[in-house]
XYZ file of C-alpha atoms in Angstrom:
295
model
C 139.463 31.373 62.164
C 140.297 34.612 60.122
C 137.382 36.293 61.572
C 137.799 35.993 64.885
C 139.758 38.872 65.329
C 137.489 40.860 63.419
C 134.898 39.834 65.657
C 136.228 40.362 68.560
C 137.369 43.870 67.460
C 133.754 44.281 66.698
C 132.668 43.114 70.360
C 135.152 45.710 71.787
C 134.024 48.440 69.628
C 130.447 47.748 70.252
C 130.777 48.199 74.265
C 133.312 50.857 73.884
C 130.523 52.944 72.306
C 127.696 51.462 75.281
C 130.342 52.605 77.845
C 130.696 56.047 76.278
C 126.905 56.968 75.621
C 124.825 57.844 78.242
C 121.413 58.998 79.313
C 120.444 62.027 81.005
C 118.141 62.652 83.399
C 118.268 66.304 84.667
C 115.593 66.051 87.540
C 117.056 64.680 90.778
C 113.605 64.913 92.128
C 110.248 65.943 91.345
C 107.575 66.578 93.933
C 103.381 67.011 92.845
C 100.418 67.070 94.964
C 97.654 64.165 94.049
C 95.871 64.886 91.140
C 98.337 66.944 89.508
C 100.512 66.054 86.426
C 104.615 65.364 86.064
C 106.900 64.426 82.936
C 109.819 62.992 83.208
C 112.397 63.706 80.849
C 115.376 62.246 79.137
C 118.384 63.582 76.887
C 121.216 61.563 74.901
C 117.952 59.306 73.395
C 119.260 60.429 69.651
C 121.469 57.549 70.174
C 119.116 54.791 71.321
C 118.383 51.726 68.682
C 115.280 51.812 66.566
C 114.342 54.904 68.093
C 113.284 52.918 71.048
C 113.318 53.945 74.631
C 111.929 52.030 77.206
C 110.600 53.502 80.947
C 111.516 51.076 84.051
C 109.483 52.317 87.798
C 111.077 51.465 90.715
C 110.014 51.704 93.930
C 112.114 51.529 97.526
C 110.995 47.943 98.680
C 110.281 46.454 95.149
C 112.107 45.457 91.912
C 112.551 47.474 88.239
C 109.264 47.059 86.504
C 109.105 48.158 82.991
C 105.791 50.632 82.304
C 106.278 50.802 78.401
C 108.188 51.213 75.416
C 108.300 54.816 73.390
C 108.777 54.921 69.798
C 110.828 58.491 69.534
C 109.717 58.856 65.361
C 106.046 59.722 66.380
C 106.276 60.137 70.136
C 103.421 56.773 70.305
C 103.664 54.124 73.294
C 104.538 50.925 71.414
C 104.497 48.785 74.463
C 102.588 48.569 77.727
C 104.010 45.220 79.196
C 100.963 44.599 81.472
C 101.938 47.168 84.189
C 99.325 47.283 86.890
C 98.938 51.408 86.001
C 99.648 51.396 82.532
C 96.613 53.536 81.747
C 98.116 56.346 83.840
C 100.938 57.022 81.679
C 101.025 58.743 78.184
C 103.758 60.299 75.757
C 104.086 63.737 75.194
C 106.232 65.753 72.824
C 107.391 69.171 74.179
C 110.598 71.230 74.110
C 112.585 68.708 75.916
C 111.501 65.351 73.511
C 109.269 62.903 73.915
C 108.777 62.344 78.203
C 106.779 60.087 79.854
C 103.616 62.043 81.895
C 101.780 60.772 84.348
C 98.008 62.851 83.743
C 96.778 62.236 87.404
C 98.875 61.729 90.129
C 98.596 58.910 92.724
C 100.052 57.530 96.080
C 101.087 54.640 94.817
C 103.083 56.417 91.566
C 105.488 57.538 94.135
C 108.503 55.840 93.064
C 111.951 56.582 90.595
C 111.549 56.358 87.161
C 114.401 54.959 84.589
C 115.265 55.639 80.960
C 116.798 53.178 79.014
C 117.540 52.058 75.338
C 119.768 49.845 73.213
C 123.359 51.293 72.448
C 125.419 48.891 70.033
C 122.442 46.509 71.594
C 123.713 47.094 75.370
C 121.305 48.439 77.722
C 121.999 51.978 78.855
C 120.003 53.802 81.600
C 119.614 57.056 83.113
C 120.569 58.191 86.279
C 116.985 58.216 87.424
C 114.115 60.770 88.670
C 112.361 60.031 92.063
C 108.853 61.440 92.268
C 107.528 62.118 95.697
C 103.197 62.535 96.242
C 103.497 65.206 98.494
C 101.632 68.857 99.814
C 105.289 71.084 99.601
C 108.622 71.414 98.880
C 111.265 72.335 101.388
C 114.294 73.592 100.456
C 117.830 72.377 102.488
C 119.397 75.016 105.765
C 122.817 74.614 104.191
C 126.545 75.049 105.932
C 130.017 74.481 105.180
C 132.660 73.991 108.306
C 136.451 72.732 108.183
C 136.674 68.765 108.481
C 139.167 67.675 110.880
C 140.393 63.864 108.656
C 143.771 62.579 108.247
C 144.380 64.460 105.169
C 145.562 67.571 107.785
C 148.428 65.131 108.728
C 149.504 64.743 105.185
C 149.470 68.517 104.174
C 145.964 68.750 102.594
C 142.878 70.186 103.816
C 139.106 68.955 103.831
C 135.499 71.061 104.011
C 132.348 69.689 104.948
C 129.346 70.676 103.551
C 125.983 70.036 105.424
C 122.483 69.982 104.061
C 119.500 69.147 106.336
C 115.791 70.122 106.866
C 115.089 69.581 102.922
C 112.095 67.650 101.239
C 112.738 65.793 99.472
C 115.553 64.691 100.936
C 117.983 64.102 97.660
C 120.309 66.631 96.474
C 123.534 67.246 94.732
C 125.956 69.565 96.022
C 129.162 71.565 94.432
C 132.039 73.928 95.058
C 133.315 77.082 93.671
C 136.362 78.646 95.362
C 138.227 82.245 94.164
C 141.563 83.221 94.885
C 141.368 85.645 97.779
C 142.157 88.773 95.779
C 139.653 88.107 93.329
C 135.604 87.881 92.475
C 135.316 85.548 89.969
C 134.242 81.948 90.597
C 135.476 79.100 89.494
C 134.585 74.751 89.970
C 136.601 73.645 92.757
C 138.959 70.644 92.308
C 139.154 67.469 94.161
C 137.869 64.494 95.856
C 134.870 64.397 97.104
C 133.121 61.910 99.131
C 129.026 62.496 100.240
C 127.875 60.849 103.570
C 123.961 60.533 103.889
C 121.740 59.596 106.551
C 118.440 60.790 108.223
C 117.501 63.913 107.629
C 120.719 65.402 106.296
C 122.775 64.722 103.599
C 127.087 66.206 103.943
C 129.643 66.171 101.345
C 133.693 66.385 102.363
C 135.784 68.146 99.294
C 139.707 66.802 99.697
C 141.826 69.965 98.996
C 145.151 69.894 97.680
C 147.662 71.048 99.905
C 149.825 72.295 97.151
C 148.148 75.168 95.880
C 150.153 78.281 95.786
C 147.240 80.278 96.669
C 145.155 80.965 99.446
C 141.516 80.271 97.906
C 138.262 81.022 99.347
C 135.716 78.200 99.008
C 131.675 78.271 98.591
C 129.580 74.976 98.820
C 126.173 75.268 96.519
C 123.201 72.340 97.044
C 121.527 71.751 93.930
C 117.461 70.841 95.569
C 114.072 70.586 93.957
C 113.378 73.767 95.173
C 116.076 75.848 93.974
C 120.054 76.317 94.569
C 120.883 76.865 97.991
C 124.375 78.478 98.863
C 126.055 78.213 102.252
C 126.045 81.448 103.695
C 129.437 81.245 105.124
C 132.836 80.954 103.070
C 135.737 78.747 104.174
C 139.577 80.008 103.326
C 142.278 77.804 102.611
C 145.590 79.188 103.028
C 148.802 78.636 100.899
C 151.032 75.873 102.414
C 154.269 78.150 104.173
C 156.973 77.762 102.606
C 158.743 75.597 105.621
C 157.734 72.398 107.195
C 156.018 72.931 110.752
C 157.544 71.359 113.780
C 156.551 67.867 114.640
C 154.302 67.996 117.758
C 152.652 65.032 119.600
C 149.208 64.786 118.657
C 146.541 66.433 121.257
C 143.237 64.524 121.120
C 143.745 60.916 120.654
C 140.143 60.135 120.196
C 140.185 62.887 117.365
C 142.715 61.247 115.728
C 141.313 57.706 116.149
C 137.910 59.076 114.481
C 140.215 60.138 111.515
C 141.591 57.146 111.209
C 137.905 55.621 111.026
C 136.902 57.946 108.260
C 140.089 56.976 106.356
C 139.669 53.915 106.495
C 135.934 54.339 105.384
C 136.886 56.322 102.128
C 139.301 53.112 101.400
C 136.702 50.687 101.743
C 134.481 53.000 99.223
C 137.360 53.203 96.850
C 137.989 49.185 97.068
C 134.232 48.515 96.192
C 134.597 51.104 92.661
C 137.765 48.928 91.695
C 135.558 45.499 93.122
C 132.731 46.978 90.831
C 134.989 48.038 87.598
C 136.597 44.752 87.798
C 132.818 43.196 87.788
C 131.992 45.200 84.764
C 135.003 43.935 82.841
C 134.445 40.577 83.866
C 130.629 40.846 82.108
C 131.994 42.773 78.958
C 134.467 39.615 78.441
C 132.076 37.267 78.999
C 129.492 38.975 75.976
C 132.625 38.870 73.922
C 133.562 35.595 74.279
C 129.892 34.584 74.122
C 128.983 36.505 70.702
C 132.098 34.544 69.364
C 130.675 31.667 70.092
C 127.384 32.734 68.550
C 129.272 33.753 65.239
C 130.942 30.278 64.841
């Protein structure tokens, strides 16, 4: 019995280090004509077990299939588990590691590909690359407009940032803002929640109404085909220094629509805590189930 807390500590250690390593996978999205060639890349793999990673495809309407296993000493496939095209994939070594390359692109490879390994033997993966078999590339029309949401009744401020007309349609936006007297750029914090449907993608940034400056804001959409920035800027004013006059509110419906999207980014944050709780749940269950194993 003198070990169990040992190995429990051990247990918790072990997915401690899982939940802090992670893979990397730069590329959003990658887009090649048929018969051309793609890699796929992955960082972070100096941590993976045996030196092992493994490649997963998934495509929209189907499950994770695994393609192969990579053995990162010699850059060699160690594993093909019977995937229907394992012949179209290879290893190469470059200046980003060992990737996976597909020699001859197909149709039918359009899908998103997954790095994984063992970390303190949990299963990591990456955050995925989807490849799309197509003739171009079209990068996003991009703007950035005030949002009207109920944080204007509570003293903050929100921007919307909207990015349509793009192929392929993923992207991943971000904001810079400057104090008004200045030129230099700097990350913009807060919140941010990203909205996608059909043929646009928009991303709302939560400012804090407390800032003691009046900041101008940018919105950048990281695409495929390059870095788009919104051509217009957005200012934020400092707060006055006195609290406005109550007023009755003007549009109901506009109000009702805010209440809509609050109640939206609740929902959003009750499925995270719904997930983390998940996510405990299935680290106390290994614990409890590699004690077991160990008596």
């Amino acid at each position: 019995m003198l070990f169990l807390p040992a190995a429990a500590l051990c247990c918790l250690c072990s997915a401690l280090v899982a939940m802090a390593a992670q893979l990397s996978q730069e590329d959003l999205t990658l887009t090649r004509r048929v018969d051309g060639d793609v890699s796929f890349s992955c960082r972070g793999t100096n941590q993976c077990l045996y030196n092992w990673v493994f490649w997963y495809q998934k495509k929209d309407t189907e499950t994770f299939t695994r393609i192969l296993r990579i053995d990162l000493s010699g850059c060699t496939i160690g594993n093909t588990y019977n995937h229907p095209q394992q012949n179209d994939f290879s290893a190469v070594n470059n200046q980003n590691g060992c990737e996976l390359k597909i020699q001859k692109v197909k149709l039918l490879h359009s899908a998103t590909y997954y790095c994984s390994c063992y970390v303190a033997h949990i299963y990591i993966f990456g955050s995925g690359t989807k490849l799309f078999v197509s003739e171009q590339v079209v990068k996003p029309v991009v703007s950035v407009y005030p949002a009207a949401s109920r944080a204007h009744l509570e003293g903050n401020s929100s921007l919307l940032c909207v990015a349509s007309a793009m192929f392929p349609p993923l992207v991943r936006f971000s904001w810079n803002r400057r104090k008004e007297n200045e030129e230099e750029w700097l990350p913009a914090e807060g919140e941010q929640l990203e909205l996608r449907e059909s043929g646009r993608t928009a991303a709302i940034l939560l400012v804090d109404g407390d800032a003691l400056y009046t900041y101008k804001y940018r919105c950048s959409v990281q695409h495929e085909g390059g870095t788009v920035e919104a051509q217009t800027e957005q200012e934020v004013p400092a707060p006055a220094a006195s609290c406005p006059p109550e007023r009755e509110p003007a549009d109901l419906p506009a109000l009702q629509q805010a209440d809509l999207s609050f109640q939206s980014q609740c929902r959003v944050k009750l499925l995270c805590v719904l997930y983390t709780v998940l996510i405990v749940k299935s680290l106390v269950y290994c614990c409890g189930l590699s004690l077991l194993m160990i008596l």
